[in-house]
Short mmCIF file of C-alpha atoms in Angstrom, two decimals:
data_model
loop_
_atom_site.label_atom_id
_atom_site.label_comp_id
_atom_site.label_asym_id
_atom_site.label_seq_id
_atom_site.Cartn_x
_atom_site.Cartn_y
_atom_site.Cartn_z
CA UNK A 1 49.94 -10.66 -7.16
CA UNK A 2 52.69 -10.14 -4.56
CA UNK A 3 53.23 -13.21 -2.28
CA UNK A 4 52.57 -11.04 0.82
CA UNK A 5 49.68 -12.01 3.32
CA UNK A 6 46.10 -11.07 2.12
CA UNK A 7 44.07 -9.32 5.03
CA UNK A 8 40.38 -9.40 4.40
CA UNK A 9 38.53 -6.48 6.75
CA UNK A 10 35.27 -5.98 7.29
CA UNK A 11 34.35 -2.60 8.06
CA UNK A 12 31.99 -1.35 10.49
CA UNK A 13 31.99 1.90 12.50
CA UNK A 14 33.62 0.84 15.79
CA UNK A 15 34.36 -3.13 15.22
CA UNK A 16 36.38 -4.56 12.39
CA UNK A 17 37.18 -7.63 11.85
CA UNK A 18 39.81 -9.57 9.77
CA UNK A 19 40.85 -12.55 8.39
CA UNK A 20 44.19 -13.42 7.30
CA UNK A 21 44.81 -15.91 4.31
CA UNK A 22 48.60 -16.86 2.72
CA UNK A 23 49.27 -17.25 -1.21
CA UNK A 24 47.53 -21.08 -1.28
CA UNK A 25 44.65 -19.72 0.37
CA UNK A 26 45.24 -21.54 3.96
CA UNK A 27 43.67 -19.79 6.88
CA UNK A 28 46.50 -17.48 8.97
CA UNK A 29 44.36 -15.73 11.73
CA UNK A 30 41.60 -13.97 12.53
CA UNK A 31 41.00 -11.15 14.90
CA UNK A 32 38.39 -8.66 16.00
CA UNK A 33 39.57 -5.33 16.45
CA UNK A 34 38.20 -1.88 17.56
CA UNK A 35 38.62 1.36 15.60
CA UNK A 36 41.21 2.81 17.74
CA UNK A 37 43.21 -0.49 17.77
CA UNK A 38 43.36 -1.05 14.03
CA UNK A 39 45.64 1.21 12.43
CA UNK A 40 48.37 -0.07 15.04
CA UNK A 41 47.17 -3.75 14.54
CA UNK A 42 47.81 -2.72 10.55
CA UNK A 43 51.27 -1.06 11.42
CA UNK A 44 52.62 -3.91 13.18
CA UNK A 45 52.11 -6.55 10.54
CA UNK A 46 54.36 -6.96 7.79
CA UNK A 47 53.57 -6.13 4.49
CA UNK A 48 50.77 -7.48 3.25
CA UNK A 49 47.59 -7.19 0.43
CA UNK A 50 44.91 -5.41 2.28
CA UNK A 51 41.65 -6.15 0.73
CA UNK A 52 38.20 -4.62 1.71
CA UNK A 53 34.63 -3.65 0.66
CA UNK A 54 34.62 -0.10 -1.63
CA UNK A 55 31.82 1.07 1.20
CA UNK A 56 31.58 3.63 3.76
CA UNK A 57 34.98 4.82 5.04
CA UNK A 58 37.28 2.30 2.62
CA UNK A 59 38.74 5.14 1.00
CA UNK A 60 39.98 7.23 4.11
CA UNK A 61 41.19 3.67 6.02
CA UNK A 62 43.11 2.54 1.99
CA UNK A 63 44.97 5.94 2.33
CA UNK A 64 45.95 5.38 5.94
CA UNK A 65 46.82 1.50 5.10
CA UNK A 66 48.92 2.57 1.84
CA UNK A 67 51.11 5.20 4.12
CA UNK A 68 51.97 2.04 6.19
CA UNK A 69 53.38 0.45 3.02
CA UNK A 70 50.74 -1.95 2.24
CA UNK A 71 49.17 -2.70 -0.64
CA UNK A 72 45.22 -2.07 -0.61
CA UNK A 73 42.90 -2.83 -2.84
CA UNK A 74 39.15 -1.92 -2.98
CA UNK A 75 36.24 -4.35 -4.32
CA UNK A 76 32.59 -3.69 -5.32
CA UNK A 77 30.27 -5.47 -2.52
CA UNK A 78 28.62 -7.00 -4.95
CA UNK A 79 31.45 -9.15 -6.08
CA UNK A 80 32.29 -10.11 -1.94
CA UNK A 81 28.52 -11.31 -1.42
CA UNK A 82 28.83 -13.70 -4.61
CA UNK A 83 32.07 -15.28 -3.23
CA UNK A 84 30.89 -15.58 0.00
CA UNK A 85 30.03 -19.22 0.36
CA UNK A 86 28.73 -19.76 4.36
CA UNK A 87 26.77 -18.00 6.19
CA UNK A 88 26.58 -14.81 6.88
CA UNK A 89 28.88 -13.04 9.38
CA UNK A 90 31.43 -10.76 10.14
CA UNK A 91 34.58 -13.12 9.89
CA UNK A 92 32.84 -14.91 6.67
CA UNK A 93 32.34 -11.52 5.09
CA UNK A 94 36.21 -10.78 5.72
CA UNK A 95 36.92 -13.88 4.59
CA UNK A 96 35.19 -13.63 1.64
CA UNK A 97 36.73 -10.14 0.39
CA UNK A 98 40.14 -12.08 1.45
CA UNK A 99 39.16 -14.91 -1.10
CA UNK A 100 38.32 -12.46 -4.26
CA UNK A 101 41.41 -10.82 -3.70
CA UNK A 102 43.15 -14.23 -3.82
CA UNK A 103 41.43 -15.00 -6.91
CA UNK A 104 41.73 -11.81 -8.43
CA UNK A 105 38.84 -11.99 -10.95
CA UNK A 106 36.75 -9.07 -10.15
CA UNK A 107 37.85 -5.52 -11.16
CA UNK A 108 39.09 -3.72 -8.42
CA UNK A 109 37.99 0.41 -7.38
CA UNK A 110 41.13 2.54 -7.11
CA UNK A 111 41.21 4.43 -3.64
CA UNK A 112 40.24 8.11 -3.88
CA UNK A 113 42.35 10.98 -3.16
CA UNK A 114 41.20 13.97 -0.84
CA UNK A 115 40.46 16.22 -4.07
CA UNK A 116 38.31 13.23 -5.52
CA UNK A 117 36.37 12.42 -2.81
CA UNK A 118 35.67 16.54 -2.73
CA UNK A 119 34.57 16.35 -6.15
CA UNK A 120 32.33 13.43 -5.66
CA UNK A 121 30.77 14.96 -2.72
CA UNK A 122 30.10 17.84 -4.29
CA UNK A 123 28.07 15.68 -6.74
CA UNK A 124 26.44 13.45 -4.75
CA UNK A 125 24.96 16.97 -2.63
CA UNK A 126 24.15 18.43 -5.42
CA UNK A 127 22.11 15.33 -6.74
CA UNK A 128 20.59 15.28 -3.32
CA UNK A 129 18.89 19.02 -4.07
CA UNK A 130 17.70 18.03 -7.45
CA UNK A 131 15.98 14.92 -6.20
CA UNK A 132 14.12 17.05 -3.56
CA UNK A 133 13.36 19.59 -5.80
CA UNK A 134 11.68 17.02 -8.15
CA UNK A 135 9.90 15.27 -4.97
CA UNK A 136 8.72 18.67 -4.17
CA UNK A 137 7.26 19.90 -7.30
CA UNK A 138 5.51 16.81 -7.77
CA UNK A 139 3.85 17.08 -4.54
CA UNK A 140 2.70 20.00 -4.95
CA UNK A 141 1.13 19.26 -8.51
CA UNK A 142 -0.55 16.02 -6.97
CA UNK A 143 -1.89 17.95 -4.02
CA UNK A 144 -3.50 20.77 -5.72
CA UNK A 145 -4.66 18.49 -8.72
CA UNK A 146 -7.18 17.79 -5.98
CA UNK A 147 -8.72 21.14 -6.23
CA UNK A 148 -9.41 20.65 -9.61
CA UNK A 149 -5.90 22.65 -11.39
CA UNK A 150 -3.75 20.36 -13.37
CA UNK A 151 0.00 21.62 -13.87
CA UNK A 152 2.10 20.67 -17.09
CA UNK A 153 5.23 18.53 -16.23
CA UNK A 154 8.85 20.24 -15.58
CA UNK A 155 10.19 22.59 -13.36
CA UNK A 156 9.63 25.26 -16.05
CA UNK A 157 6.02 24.84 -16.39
CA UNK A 158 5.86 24.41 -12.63
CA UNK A 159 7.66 28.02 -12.09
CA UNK A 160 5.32 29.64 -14.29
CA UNK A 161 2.13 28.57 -13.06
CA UNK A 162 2.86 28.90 -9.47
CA UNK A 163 2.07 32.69 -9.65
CA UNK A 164 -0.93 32.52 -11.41
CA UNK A 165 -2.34 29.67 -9.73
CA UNK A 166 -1.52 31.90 -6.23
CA UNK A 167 -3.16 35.49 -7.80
CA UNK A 168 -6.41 33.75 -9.48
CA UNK A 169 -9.27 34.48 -6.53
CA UNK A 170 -11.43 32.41 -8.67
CA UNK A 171 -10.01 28.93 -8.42
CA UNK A 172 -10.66 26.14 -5.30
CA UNK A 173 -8.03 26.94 -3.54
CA UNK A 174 -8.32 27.57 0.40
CA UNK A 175 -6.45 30.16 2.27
CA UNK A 176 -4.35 27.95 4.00
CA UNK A 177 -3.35 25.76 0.61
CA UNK A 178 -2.80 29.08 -1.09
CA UNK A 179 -0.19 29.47 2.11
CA UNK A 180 1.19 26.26 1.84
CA UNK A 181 2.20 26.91 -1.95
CA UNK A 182 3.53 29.93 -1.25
CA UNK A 183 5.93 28.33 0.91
CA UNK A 184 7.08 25.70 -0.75
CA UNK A 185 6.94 28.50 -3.25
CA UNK A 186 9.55 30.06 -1.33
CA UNK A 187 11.58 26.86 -0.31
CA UNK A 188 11.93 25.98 -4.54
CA UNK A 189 13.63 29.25 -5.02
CA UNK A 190 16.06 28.44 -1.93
CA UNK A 191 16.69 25.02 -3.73
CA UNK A 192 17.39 26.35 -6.86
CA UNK A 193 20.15 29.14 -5.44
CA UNK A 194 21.66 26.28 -3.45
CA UNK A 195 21.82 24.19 -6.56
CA UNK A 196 22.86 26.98 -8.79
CA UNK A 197 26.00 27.28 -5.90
CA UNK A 198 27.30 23.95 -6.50
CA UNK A 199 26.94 24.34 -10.70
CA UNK A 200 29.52 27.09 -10.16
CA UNK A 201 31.42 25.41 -7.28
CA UNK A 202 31.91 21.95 -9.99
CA UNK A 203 32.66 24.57 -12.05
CA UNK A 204 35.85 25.64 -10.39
CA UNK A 205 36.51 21.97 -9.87
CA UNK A 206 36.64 21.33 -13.48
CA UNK A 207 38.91 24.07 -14.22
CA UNK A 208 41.64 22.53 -11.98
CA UNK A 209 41.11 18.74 -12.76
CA UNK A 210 43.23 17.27 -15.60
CA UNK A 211 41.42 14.46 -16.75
CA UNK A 212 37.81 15.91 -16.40
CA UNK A 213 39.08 18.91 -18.94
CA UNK A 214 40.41 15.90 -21.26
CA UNK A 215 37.31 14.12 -20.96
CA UNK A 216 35.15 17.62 -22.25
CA UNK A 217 36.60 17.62 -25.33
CA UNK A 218 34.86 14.74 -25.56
CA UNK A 219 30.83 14.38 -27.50
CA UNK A 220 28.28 15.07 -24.94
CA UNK A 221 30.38 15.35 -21.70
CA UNK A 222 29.68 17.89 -19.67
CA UNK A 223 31.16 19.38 -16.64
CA UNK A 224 29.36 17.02 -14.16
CA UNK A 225 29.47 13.94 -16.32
CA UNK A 226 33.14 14.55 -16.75
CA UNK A 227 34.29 14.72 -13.38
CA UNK A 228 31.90 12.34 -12.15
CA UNK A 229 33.76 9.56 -15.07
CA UNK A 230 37.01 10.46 -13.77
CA UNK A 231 36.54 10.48 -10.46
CA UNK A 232 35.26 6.95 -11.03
CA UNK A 233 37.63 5.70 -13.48
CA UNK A 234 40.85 7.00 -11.24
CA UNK A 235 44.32 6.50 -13.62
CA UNK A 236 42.21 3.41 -15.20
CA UNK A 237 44.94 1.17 -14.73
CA UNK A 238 42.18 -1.47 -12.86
CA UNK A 239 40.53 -2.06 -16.21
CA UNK A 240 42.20 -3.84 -19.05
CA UNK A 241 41.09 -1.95 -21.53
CA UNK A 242 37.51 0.42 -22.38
CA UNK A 243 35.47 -2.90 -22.47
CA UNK A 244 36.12 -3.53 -19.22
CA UNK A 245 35.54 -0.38 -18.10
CA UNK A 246 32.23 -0.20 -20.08
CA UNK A 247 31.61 -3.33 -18.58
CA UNK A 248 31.97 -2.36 -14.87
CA UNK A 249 29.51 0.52 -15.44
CA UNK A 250 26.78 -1.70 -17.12
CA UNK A 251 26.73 -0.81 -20.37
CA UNK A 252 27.21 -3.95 -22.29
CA UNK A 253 24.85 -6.30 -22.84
CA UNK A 254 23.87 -9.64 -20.92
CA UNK A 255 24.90 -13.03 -22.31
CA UNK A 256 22.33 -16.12 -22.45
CA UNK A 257 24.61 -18.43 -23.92
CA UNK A 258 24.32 -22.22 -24.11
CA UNK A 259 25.31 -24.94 -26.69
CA UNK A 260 27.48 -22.63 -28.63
CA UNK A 261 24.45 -20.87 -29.30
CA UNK A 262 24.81 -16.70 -27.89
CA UNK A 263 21.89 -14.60 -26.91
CA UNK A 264 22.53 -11.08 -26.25
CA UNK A 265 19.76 -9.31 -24.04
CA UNK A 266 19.80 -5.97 -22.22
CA UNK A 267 22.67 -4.02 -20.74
CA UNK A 268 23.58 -5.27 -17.30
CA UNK A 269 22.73 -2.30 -15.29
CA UNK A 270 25.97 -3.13 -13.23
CA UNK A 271 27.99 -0.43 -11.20
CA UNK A 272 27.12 3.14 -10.35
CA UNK A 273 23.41 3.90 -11.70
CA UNK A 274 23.72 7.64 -11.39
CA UNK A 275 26.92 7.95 -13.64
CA UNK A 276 25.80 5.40 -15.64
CA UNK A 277 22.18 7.98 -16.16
CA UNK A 278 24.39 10.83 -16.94
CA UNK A 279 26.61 9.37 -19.30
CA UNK A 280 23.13 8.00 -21.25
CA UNK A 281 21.86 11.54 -21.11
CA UNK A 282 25.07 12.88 -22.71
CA UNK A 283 25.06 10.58 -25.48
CA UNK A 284 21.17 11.30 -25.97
CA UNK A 285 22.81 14.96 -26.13
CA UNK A 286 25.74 14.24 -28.48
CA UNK A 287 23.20 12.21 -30.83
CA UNK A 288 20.94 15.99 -31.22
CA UNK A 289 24.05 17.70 -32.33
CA UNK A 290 25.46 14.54 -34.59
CA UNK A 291 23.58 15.72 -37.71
CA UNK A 292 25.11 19.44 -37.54
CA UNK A 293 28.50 17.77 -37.67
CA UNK A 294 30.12 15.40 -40.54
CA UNK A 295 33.46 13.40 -38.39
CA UNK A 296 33.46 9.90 -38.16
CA UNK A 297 31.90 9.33 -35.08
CA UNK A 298 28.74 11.39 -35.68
CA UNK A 299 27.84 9.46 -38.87
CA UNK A 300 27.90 6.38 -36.65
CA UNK A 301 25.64 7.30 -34.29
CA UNK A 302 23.24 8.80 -37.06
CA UNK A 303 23.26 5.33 -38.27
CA UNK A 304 23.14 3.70 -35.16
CA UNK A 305 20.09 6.06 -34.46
CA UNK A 306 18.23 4.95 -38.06
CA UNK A 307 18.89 1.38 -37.45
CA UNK A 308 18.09 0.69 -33.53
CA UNK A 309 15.76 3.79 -32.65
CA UNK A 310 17.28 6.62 -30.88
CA UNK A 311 16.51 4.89 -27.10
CA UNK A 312 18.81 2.05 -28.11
CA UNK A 313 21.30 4.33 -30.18
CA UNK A 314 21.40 6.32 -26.60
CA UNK A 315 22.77 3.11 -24.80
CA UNK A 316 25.18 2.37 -27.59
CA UNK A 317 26.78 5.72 -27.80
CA UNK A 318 27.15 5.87 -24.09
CA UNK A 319 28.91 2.75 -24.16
CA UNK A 320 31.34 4.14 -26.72
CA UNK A 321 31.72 7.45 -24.74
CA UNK A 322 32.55 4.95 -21.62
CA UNK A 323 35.34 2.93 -24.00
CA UNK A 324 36.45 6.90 -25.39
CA UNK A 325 36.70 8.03 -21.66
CA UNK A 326 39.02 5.04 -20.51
CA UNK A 327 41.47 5.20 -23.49
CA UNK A 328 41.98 9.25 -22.77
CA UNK A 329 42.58 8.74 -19.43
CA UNK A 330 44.74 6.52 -19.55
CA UNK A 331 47.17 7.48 -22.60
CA UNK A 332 46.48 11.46 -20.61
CA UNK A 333 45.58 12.59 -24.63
CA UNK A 334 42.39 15.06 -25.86
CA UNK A 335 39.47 13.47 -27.94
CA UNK A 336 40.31 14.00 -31.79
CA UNK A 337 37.43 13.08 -34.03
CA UNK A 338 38.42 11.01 -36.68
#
């Protein structure tokens, strides 16, 4: 740590608010600012360790800060709201994120460049289509399992029994449900186009990103999973080593420990829940294709697998893929099974 100024800011959308501490922690200032006022507020100071929350709009205002020649840094809100000790406010929130920069404990989120935030928002869009187009075909299978017709789960059994369900004169249906399907009939084949659009747009993505086409060389990465880790993980230099790393995403277990004597209990279900999903459903992947393979790593998770049952193997072997994903990144090297 530098022994500049820290600047804790609360963000908001029109009316920010910071709190200046020194390097013992004693209280500098404190101002309220608007939005138009507080990139020359920023530019006027000297340089100093801007801290804030990783939320809405951190990203853009750490690049602006960082062209000013500050030093930024980016926290998880959930680490701000545990240091927080008074109530709560606007100038106790800043002073808060202030404090855990002072401290230093908590791992830090590295500020996004243009072309990551793209990538992520490309995602997160996509992931917004697939989650309607589940919400959708399940309403429509609990509405018309009112009239009596009863449609398997999945998207493929859903597309083929639209059709007949719509042709067959003989069932309940009414003329204006039969309508109704037909289109949200219509509006699922939209969805799926749309969807299909931004497969082949992340894609492209992947093509030009150097650490997501390090990270697919990698056991059950795909081209989503693999942008989404790097995106996340940055250059990796916030995170000591792949523990860590593991750690932030919730993929190690809790600790009940007392007396010398430890209890492990479930994974901590800490940090980002949708990459933390996909890199789960990758290593459920990997662990189907283990047994046509004979390297090092896919005898452990066959034996992981025997042992633990394949849900718990699943957690496991994401957590390796996590600890895999940091050390590639970070030493800029291709996966070679052992």
């Amino acid at each position: 740590m530098t022994q500049h100024n820290i600047i804790g800011i609360d963000l908001a959308k029109s009316v920010f608010y910071l709190f200046e501490i020194n390097q013992n922690g004693k209280n500098v200032g404190r101002h309220k600012i608007t939005r138009n006022k507080l990139l020359q507020c920023i530019a006027n100071k000297p340089c100093a360790t801007i801290a804030m929350e990783a939320c809405s709009s951190a990203h853009y205002w750490a690049r602006e800060f960082s062209k000013l020649g500050h030093s930024v840094i980016l926290y998880p809100p959930q680490h701000v709201k545990k240091q927080r000790r008074k109530q709560k406010n606007d100038y106790n929130d800043a002073e808060a994120i202030a404090e855990v920069a002072l401290i230093g404990r908590a791992f830090p989120v590295q500020a996004k460049s243009i072309a990551q935030q793209d990538v992520q928002s490309l995602i997160r869009m996509r992931r917004l289509l697939v989650s309607e187009r589940t919400r959708m075909i399940n309403q429509i299978r609990g509405l018309i399992a009112e009239y009596g017709i009863v449609i398997a789960v999945g998207k493929t059994a859903f597309c083929k029994a639209i059709p007949h369900i719509l042709e067959d004169a003989d069932n309940q249906l009414s003329s204006i449900m039969r309508e109704l399907i037909h289109c949200q009939f219509e509006r699922y084949h939209a969805l799926n186009e749309q969807i299909d659009w931004f497969d082949r747009k992340l894609e492209q993505t992947a093509k030009s990103f150097d650490n997501a086409q390090r990270l697919m060389t990698i056991p059950g990465y795909g081209t989503i999973t693999s942008q989404a880790v790097a995106v996340w993980l940055g250059s990796g230099e916030q995170f000591h080593n792949g523990r860590d790393a593991s750690a932030a995403m919730g993929l190690v277990p809790k600790q009940d420990t007392t007396g010398g004597k430890v209890q492990l209990l479930g994974i901590t279900k800490t940090g980002n829940t949708y990459i933390r999903s996909l890199l789960i459903h990758g290593a459920r992947a990997a662990l189907r294709r283990a047994k046509f393979k004979s390297d090092k790593f896919s005898k452990w998770m066959l034996e992981v697998a025997e042992r633990r049952g394949p849900n718990r193997a699943a957690v496991a072997i994401a957590n390796k893929l996590m600890r895999i994903a940091w050390a590639i990144i970070t030493k800029k090297e291709t996966y070679q099974p052992a």
